[in-house]
Short mmCIF file of C-alpha atoms in Angstrom, two decimals:
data_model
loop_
_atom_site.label_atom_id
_atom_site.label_comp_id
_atom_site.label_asym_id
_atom_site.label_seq_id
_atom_site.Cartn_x
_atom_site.Cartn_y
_atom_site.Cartn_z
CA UNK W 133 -97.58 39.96 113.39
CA UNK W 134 -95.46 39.88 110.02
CA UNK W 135 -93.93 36.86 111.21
CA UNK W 136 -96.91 34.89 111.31
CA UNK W 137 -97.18 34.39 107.80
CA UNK W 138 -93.79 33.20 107.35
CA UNK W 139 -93.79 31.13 110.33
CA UNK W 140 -96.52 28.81 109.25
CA UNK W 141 -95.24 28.26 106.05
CA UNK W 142 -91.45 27.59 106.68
CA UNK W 143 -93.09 24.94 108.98
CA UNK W 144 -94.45 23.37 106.00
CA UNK W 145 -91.87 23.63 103.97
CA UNK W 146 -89.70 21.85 106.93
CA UNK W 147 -91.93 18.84 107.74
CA UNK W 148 -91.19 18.60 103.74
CA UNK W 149 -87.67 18.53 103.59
CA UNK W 150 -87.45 16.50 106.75
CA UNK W 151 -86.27 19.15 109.07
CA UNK W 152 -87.19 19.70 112.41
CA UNK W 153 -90.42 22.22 112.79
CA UNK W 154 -90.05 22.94 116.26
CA UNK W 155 -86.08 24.31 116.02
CA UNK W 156 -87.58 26.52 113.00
CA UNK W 157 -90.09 28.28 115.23
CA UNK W 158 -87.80 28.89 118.25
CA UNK W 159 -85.37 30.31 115.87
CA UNK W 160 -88.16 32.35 114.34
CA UNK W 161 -89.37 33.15 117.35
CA UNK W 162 -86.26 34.34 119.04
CA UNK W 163 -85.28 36.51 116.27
CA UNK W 164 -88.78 38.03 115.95
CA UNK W 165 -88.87 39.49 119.24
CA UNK W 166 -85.48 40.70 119.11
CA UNK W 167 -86.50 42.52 115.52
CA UNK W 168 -90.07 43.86 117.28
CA UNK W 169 -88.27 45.19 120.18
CA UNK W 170 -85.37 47.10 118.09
CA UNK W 171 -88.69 48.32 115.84
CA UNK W 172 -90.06 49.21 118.89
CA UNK W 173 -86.97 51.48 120.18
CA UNK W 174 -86.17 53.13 117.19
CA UNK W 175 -89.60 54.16 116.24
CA UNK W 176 -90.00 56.04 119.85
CA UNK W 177 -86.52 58.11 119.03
CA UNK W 178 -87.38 58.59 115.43
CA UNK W 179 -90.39 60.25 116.31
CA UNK W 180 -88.78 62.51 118.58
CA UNK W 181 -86.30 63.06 116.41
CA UNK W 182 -88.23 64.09 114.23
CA UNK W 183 -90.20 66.63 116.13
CA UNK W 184 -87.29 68.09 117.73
CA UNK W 185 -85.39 68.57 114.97
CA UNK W 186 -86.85 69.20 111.40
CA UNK W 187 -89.79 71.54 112.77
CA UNK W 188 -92.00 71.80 116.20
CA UNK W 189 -95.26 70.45 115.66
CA UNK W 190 -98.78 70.82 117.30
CA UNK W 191 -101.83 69.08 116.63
CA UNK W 192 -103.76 70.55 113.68
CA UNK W 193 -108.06 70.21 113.96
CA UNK W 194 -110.02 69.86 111.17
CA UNK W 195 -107.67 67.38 108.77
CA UNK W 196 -109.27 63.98 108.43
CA UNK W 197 -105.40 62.59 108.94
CA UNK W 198 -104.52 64.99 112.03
CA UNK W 199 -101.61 65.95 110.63
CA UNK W 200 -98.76 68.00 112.18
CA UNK W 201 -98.58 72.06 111.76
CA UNK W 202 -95.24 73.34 111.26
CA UNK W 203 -94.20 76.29 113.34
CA UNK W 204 -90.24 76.31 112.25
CA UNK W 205 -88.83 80.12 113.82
CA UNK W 206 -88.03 82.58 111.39
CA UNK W 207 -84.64 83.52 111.09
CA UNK W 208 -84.24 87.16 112.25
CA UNK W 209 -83.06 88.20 108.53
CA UNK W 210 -84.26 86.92 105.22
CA UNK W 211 -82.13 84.03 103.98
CA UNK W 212 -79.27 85.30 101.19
CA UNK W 213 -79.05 82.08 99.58
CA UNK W 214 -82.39 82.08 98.63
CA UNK W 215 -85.55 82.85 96.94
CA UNK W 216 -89.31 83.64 97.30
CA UNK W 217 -91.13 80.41 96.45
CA UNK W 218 -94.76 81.00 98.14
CA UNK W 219 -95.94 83.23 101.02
CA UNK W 220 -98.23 82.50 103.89
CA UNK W 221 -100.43 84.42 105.38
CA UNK W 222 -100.64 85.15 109.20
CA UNK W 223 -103.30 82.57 109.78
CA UNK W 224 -101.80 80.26 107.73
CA UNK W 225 -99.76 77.05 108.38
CA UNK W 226 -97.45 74.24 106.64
CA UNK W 227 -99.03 70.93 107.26
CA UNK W 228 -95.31 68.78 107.53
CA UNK W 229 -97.31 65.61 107.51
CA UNK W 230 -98.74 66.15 103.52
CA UNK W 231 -95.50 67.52 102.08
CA UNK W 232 -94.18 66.01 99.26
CA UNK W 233 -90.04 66.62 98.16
CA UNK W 234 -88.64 65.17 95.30
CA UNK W 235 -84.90 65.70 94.69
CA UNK W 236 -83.47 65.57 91.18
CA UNK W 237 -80.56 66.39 89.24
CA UNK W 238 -81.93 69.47 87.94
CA UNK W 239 -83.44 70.98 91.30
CA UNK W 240 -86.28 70.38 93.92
CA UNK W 241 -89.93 69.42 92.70
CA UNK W 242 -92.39 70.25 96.12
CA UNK W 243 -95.72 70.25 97.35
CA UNK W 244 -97.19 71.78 100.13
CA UNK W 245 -100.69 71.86 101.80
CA UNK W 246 -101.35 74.85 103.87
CA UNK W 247 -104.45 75.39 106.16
CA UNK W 248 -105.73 78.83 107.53
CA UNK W 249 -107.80 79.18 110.79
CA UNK W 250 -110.80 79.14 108.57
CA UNK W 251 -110.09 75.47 108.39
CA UNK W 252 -109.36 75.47 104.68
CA UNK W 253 -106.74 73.96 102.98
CA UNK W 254 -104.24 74.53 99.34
CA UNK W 255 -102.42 73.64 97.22
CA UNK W 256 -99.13 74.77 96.40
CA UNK W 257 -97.30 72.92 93.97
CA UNK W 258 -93.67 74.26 92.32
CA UNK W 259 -94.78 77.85 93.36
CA UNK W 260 -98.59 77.62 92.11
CA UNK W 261 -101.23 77.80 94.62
CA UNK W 262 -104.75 76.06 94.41
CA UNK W 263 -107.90 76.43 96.34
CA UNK W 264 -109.35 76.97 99.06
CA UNK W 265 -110.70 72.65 99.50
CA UNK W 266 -112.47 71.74 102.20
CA UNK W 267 -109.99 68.73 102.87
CA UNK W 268 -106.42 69.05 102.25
CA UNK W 269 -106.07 67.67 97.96
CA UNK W 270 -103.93 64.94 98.53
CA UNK W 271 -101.72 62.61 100.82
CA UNK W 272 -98.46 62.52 100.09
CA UNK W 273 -94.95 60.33 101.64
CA UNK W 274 -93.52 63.19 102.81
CA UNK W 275 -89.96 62.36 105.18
CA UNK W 276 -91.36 61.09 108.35
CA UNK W 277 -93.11 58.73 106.33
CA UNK W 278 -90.92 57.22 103.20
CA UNK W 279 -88.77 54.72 103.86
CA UNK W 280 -91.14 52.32 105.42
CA UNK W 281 -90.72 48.55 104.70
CA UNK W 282 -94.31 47.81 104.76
CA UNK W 283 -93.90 48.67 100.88
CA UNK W 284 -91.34 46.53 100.28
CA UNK W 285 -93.43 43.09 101.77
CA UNK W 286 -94.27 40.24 99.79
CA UNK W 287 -97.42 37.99 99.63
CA UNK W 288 -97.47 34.57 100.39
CA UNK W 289 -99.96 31.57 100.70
CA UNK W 290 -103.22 32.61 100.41
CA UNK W 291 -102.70 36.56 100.18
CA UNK W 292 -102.25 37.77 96.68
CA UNK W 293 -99.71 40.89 95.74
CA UNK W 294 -102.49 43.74 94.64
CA UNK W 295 -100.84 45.25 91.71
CA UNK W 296 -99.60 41.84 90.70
CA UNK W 297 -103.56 40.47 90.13
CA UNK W 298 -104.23 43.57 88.27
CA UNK W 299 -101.43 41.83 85.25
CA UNK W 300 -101.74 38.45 86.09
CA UNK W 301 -104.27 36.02 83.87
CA UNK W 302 -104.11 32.23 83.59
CA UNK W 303 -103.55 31.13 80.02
CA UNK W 304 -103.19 27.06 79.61
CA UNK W 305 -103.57 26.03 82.85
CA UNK W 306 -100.48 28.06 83.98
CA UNK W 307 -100.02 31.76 85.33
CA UNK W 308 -98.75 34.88 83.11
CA UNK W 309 -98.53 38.42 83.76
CA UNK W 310 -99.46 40.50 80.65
CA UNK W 311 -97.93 43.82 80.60
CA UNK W 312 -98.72 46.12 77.75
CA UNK W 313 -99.82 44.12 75.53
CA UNK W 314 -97.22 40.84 76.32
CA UNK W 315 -97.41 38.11 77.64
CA UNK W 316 -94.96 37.06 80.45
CA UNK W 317 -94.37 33.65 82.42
CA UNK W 318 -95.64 30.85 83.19
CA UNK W 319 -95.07 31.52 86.80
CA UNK W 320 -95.86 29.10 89.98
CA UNK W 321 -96.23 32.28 92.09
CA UNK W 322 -95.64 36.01 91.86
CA UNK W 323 -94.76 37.21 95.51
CA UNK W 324 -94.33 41.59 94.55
CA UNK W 325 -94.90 43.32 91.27
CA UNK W 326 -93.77 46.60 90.90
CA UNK W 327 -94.57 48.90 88.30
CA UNK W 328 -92.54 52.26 87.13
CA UNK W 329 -94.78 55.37 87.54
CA UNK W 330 -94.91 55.67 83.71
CA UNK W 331 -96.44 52.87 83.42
CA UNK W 332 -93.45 51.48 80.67
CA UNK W 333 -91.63 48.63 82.56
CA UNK W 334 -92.06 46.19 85.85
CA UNK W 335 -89.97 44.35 88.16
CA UNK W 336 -91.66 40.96 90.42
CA UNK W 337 -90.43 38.23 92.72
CA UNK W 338 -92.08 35.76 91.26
CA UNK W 339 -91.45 31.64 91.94
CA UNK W 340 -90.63 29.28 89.17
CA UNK W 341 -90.42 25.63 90.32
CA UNK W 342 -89.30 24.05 93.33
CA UNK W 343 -89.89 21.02 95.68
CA UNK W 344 -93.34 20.20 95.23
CA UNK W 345 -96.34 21.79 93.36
CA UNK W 346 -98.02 22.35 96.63
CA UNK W 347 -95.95 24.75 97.98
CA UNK W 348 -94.30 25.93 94.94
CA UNK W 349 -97.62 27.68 94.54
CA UNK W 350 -97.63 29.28 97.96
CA UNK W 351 -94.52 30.93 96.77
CA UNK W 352 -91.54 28.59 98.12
CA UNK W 353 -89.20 27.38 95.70
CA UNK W 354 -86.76 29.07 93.03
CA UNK W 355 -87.23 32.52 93.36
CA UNK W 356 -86.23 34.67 90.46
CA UNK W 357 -86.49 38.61 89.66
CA UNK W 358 -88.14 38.92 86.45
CA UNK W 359 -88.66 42.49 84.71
CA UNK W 360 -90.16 43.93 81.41
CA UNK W 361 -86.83 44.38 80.51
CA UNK W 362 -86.08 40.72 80.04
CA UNK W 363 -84.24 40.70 83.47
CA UNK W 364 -84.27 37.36 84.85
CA UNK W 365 -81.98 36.45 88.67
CA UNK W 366 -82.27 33.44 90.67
CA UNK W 367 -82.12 34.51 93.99
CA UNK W 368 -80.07 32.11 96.62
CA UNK W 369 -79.51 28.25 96.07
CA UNK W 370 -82.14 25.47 95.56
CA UNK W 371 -85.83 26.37 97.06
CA UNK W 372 -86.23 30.10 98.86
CA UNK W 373 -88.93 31.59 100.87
CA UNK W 374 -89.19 35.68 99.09
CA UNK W 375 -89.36 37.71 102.19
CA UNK W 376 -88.45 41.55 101.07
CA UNK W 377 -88.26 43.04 97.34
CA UNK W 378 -87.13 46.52 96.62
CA UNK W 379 -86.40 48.51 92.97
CA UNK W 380 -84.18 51.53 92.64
CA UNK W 381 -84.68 54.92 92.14
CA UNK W 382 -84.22 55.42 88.49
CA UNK W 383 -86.63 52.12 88.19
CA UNK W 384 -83.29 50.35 86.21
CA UNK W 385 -82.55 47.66 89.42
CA UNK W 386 -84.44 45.28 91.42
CA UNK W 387 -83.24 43.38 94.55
CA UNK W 388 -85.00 40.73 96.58
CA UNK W 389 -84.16 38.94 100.39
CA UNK W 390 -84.73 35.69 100.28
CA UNK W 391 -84.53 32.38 102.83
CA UNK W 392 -82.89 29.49 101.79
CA UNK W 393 -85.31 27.07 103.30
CA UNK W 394 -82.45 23.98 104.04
CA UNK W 395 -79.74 26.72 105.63
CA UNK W 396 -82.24 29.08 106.73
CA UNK W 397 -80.15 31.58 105.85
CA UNK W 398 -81.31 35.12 104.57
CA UNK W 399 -79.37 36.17 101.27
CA UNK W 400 -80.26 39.44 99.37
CA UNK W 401 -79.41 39.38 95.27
CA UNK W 402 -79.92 42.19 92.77
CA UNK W 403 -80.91 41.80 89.47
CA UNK W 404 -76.54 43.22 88.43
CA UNK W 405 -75.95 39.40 90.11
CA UNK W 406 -74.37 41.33 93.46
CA UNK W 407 -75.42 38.87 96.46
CA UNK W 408 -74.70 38.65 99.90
CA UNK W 409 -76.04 37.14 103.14
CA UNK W 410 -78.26 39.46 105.31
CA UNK W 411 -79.98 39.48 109.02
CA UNK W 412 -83.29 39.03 109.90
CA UNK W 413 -82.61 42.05 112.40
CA UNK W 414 -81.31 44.17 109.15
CA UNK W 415 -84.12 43.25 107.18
CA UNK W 416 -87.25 44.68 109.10
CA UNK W 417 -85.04 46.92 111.48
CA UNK W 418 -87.64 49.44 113.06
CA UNK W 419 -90.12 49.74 110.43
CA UNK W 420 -87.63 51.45 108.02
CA UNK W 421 -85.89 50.33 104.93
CA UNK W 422 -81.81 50.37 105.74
CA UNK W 423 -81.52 48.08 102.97
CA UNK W 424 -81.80 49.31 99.40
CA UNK W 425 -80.25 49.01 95.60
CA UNK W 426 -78.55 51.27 93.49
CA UNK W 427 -79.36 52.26 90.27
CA UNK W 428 -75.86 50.53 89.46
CA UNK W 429 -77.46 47.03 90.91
CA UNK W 430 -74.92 47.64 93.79
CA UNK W 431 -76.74 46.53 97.54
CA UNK W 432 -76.47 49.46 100.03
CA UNK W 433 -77.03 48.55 103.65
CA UNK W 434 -76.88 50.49 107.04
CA UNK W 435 -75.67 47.29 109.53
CA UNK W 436 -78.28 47.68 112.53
CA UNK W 437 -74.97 46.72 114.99
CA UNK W 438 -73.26 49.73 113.30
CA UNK W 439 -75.45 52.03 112.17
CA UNK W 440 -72.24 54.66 111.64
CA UNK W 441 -71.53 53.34 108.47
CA UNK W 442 -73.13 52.88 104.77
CA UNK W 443 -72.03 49.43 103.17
CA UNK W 444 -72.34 48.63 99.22
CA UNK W 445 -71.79 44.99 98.95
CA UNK W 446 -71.07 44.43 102.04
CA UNK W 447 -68.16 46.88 102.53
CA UNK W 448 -67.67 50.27 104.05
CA UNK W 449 -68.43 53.08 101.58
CA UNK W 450 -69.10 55.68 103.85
CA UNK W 451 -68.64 56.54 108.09
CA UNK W 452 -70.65 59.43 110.05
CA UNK W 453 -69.99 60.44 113.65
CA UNK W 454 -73.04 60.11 114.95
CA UNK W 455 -75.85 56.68 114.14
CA UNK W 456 -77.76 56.63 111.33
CA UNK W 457 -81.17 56.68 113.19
CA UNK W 458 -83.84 58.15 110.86
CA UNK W 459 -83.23 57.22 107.27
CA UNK W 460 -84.88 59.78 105.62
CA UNK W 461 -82.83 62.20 106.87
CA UNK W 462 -79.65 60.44 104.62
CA UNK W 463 -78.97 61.52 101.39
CA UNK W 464 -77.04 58.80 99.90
CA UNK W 465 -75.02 60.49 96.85
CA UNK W 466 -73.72 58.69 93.24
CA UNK W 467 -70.34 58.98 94.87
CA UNK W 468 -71.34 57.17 98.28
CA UNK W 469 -68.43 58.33 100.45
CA UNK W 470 -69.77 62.05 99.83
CA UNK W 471 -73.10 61.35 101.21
CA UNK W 472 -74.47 63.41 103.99
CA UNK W 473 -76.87 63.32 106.66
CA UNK W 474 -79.16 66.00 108.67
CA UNK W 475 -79.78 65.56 112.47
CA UNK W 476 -80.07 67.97 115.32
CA UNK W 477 -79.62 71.11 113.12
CA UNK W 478 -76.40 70.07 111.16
CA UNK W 479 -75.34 68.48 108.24
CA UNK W 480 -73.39 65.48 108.88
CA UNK W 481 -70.49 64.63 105.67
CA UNK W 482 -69.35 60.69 105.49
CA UNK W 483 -65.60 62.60 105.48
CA UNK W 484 -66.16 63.74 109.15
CA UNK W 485 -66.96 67.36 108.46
CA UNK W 486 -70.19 69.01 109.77
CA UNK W 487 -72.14 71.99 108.47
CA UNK W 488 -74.37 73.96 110.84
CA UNK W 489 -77.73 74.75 108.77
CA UNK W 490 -80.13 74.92 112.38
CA UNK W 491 -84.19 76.09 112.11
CA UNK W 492 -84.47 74.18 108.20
CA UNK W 493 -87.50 72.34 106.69
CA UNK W 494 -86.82 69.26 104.12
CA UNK W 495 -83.17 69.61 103.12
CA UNK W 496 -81.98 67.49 100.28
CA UNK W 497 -78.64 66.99 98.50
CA UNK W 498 -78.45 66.93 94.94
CA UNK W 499 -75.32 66.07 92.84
CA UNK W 500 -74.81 67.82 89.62
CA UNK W 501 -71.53 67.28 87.90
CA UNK W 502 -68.87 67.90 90.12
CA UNK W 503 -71.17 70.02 92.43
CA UNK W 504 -72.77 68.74 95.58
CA UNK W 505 -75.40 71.32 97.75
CA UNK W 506 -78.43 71.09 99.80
CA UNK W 507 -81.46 72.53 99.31
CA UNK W 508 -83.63 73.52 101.93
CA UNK W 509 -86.85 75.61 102.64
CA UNK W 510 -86.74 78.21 105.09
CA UNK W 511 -89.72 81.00 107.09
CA UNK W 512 -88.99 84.59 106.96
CA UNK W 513 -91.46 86.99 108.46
CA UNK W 514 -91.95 90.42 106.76
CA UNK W 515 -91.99 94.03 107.39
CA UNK W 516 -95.92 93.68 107.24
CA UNK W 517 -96.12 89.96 108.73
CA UNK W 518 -96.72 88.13 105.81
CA UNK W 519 -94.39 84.67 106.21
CA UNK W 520 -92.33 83.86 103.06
CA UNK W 521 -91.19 80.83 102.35
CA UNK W 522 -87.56 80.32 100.99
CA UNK W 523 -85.85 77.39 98.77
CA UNK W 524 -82.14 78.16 99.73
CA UNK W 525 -79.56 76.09 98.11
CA UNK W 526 -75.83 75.87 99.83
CA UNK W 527 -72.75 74.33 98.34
CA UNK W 528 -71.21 71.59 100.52
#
């Protein structure tokens, strides 16, 4: 249990401080089970959500990940608003579980992987197909699978963040991580270490002092976000347990949740300064991230007891009419109150409007300017049976 971890350390860190360990762990306790059962919940509708919705999908034999075939109906005409992207053959299928779509000002970026009843698998990547390979090439996030909040964990105690020990070398006695050539620290601790997929900058959680060297070591004390980019936040008020650390899109933010260990309150600060107290429930609600930061340092939250709404610092921003029960189905816009989300064949606007866009794969809305649309991939069937495979793209 992810609770485990944190509940044997607080208890240190109480019997420290002179607090009661025993209140601690019922208060852990209780709101561990009340998290786990929430996780529980939403993970059952999610997943039905997302195979009634987004595309019907059977069991596919033969992938070493048993991923999911889609079998979306072709619309009776060929889409308008579209264009040709890549074709399948009769025998041929969309595996939805390896499909990869990126979103960007300029346009969509995809991958697909598409097996034939020969059991072989391709490639196609921005229109260019490769193979056949025995196996499907690669194993991508696609949306039933971002979002999770596994990758957004920290390591405590004895466990050591991976990427983190791939920087991190002691040099006097004390720990640094060296990044490109440069030295950074001395740390007590580094909890997460993220690094931008160029390679060019970083973001941690590391810990930097606190009550005692024993278990400023283990990662409780004063937490600060440290980046490459000389960044440096304390996060909360006197010594903090890390429990959650996120970085933004455009890799320009970083944000961590934290545990005061005397209030035992949770607090989430960005590296802008923004702060403001979060829930335990909030934080690891159903396995999926509903807490994130902007590429402004701003903190955008979806409350678990309102899950209508999209908050930036702790205020409404944006209001849908139905929940917000699969988050990567949200596309939360530059302009929050103009973000939109897809569920049960429509397109849901934060102004109360609705667009009908039924029997889609992988829509995604991308704001350009003053122009907001969704992209979207959609199966037509030819004259002579071949399937082609739209990218449509509808103002909204």
């Amino acid at each position: 249990m992810k609770y485990a971890k944190y509940i044997a350390i607080l208890c240190i860190s109480v019997a420290i401080s002179n607090s009661s360990p025993a209140q601690l762990l019922k208060k852990l306790k209780e709101k561990a089970e009340k998290s786990l059962e929430g996780k529980s919940k939403t993970r059952t509708e999610s997943s039905s959500d997302d195979n009634s919705s987004a595309a019907p999908a059977s069991s596919s034999s033969g992938s070493s990940s048993a991923s999911k075939s889609s079998s979306t109906k072709e619309p009776a005409t060929a889409p308008a608003n579209g264009k040709v992207v890549f074709s399948l053959n009769s025998d041929e299928t969309i595996l939805y579980d390896e499909t990869a779509i990126i979103a960007s000002t300029t346009g969509v970026n995809y991958q697909f992987i598409v097996k034939n009843s020969k059991y072989e698998y391709f490639l196609v990547s921005n229109g260019e197909r490769t193979g056949p390979f025995k196996n499907p090439p690669l194993k991508s996030s696609n949306a039933g699978n971002e979002g999770s909040s596994d990758e957004n964990d920290v390591s405590m105690g004895d466990k050591k963040d991976e990427t983190a020990i791939q920087y991190a070398k002691t040099i006097g006695g004390k720990l640094h991580l060296v990044f490109n050539g440069k030295n950074y620290g001395p740390y007590d601790h580094v909890s997460k270490m993220v690094v931008s997929p160029d390679r060019k900058s970083f973001f941690a959680s590391v810990t930097m002092g606190g009550q005692n060297a024993m278990t400023t070591k283990m990662g409780m004390g004063n937490t600060y976000i440290v980046g490459s980019n000389g960044a440096k936040q304390k996060a909360g008020s006197g010594s903090t347990i890390p429990m959650k650390f996120y970085v933004s899109e455009s890799f320009t933010q970083a944000m961590v949740v934290v545990m005061e260990q005397t209030s035992q309150k949770l607090f989430t600060v960005t590296t802008s300064g923004k702060q403001m107290e979060a829930s335990m429930t909030d934080v690891y609600s159903g396995g999926e991230n509903k807490t994130m930061v902007s590429d402004k340092g701003d903190i955008i939250s979806i409350p678990s007891q309102s899950p209508r709404q999209i908050l930036v610092n702790g205020d409404e921003a944006a209001s849908f009419k139905i929940p917000i029960e699969n988050i990567n189905r949200l596309t939360i816009t530059p302009d929050v109150s103009k973000s939109v989300y897809y569920a049960n064949g429509k397109l849901y606007k934060a102004d109360g409007t609705e667009v009908a866009l039924s029997g889609i794969l992988f829509p995604k809305v991308i704001t350009a300017g003053n122009v907001t649309a969704v992209y979207y991939f959609k199966i037509f069937k030819n004259e002579s049976g071949v399937k082609d495979v739209y990218l449509c793209k509808k103002e909204i």
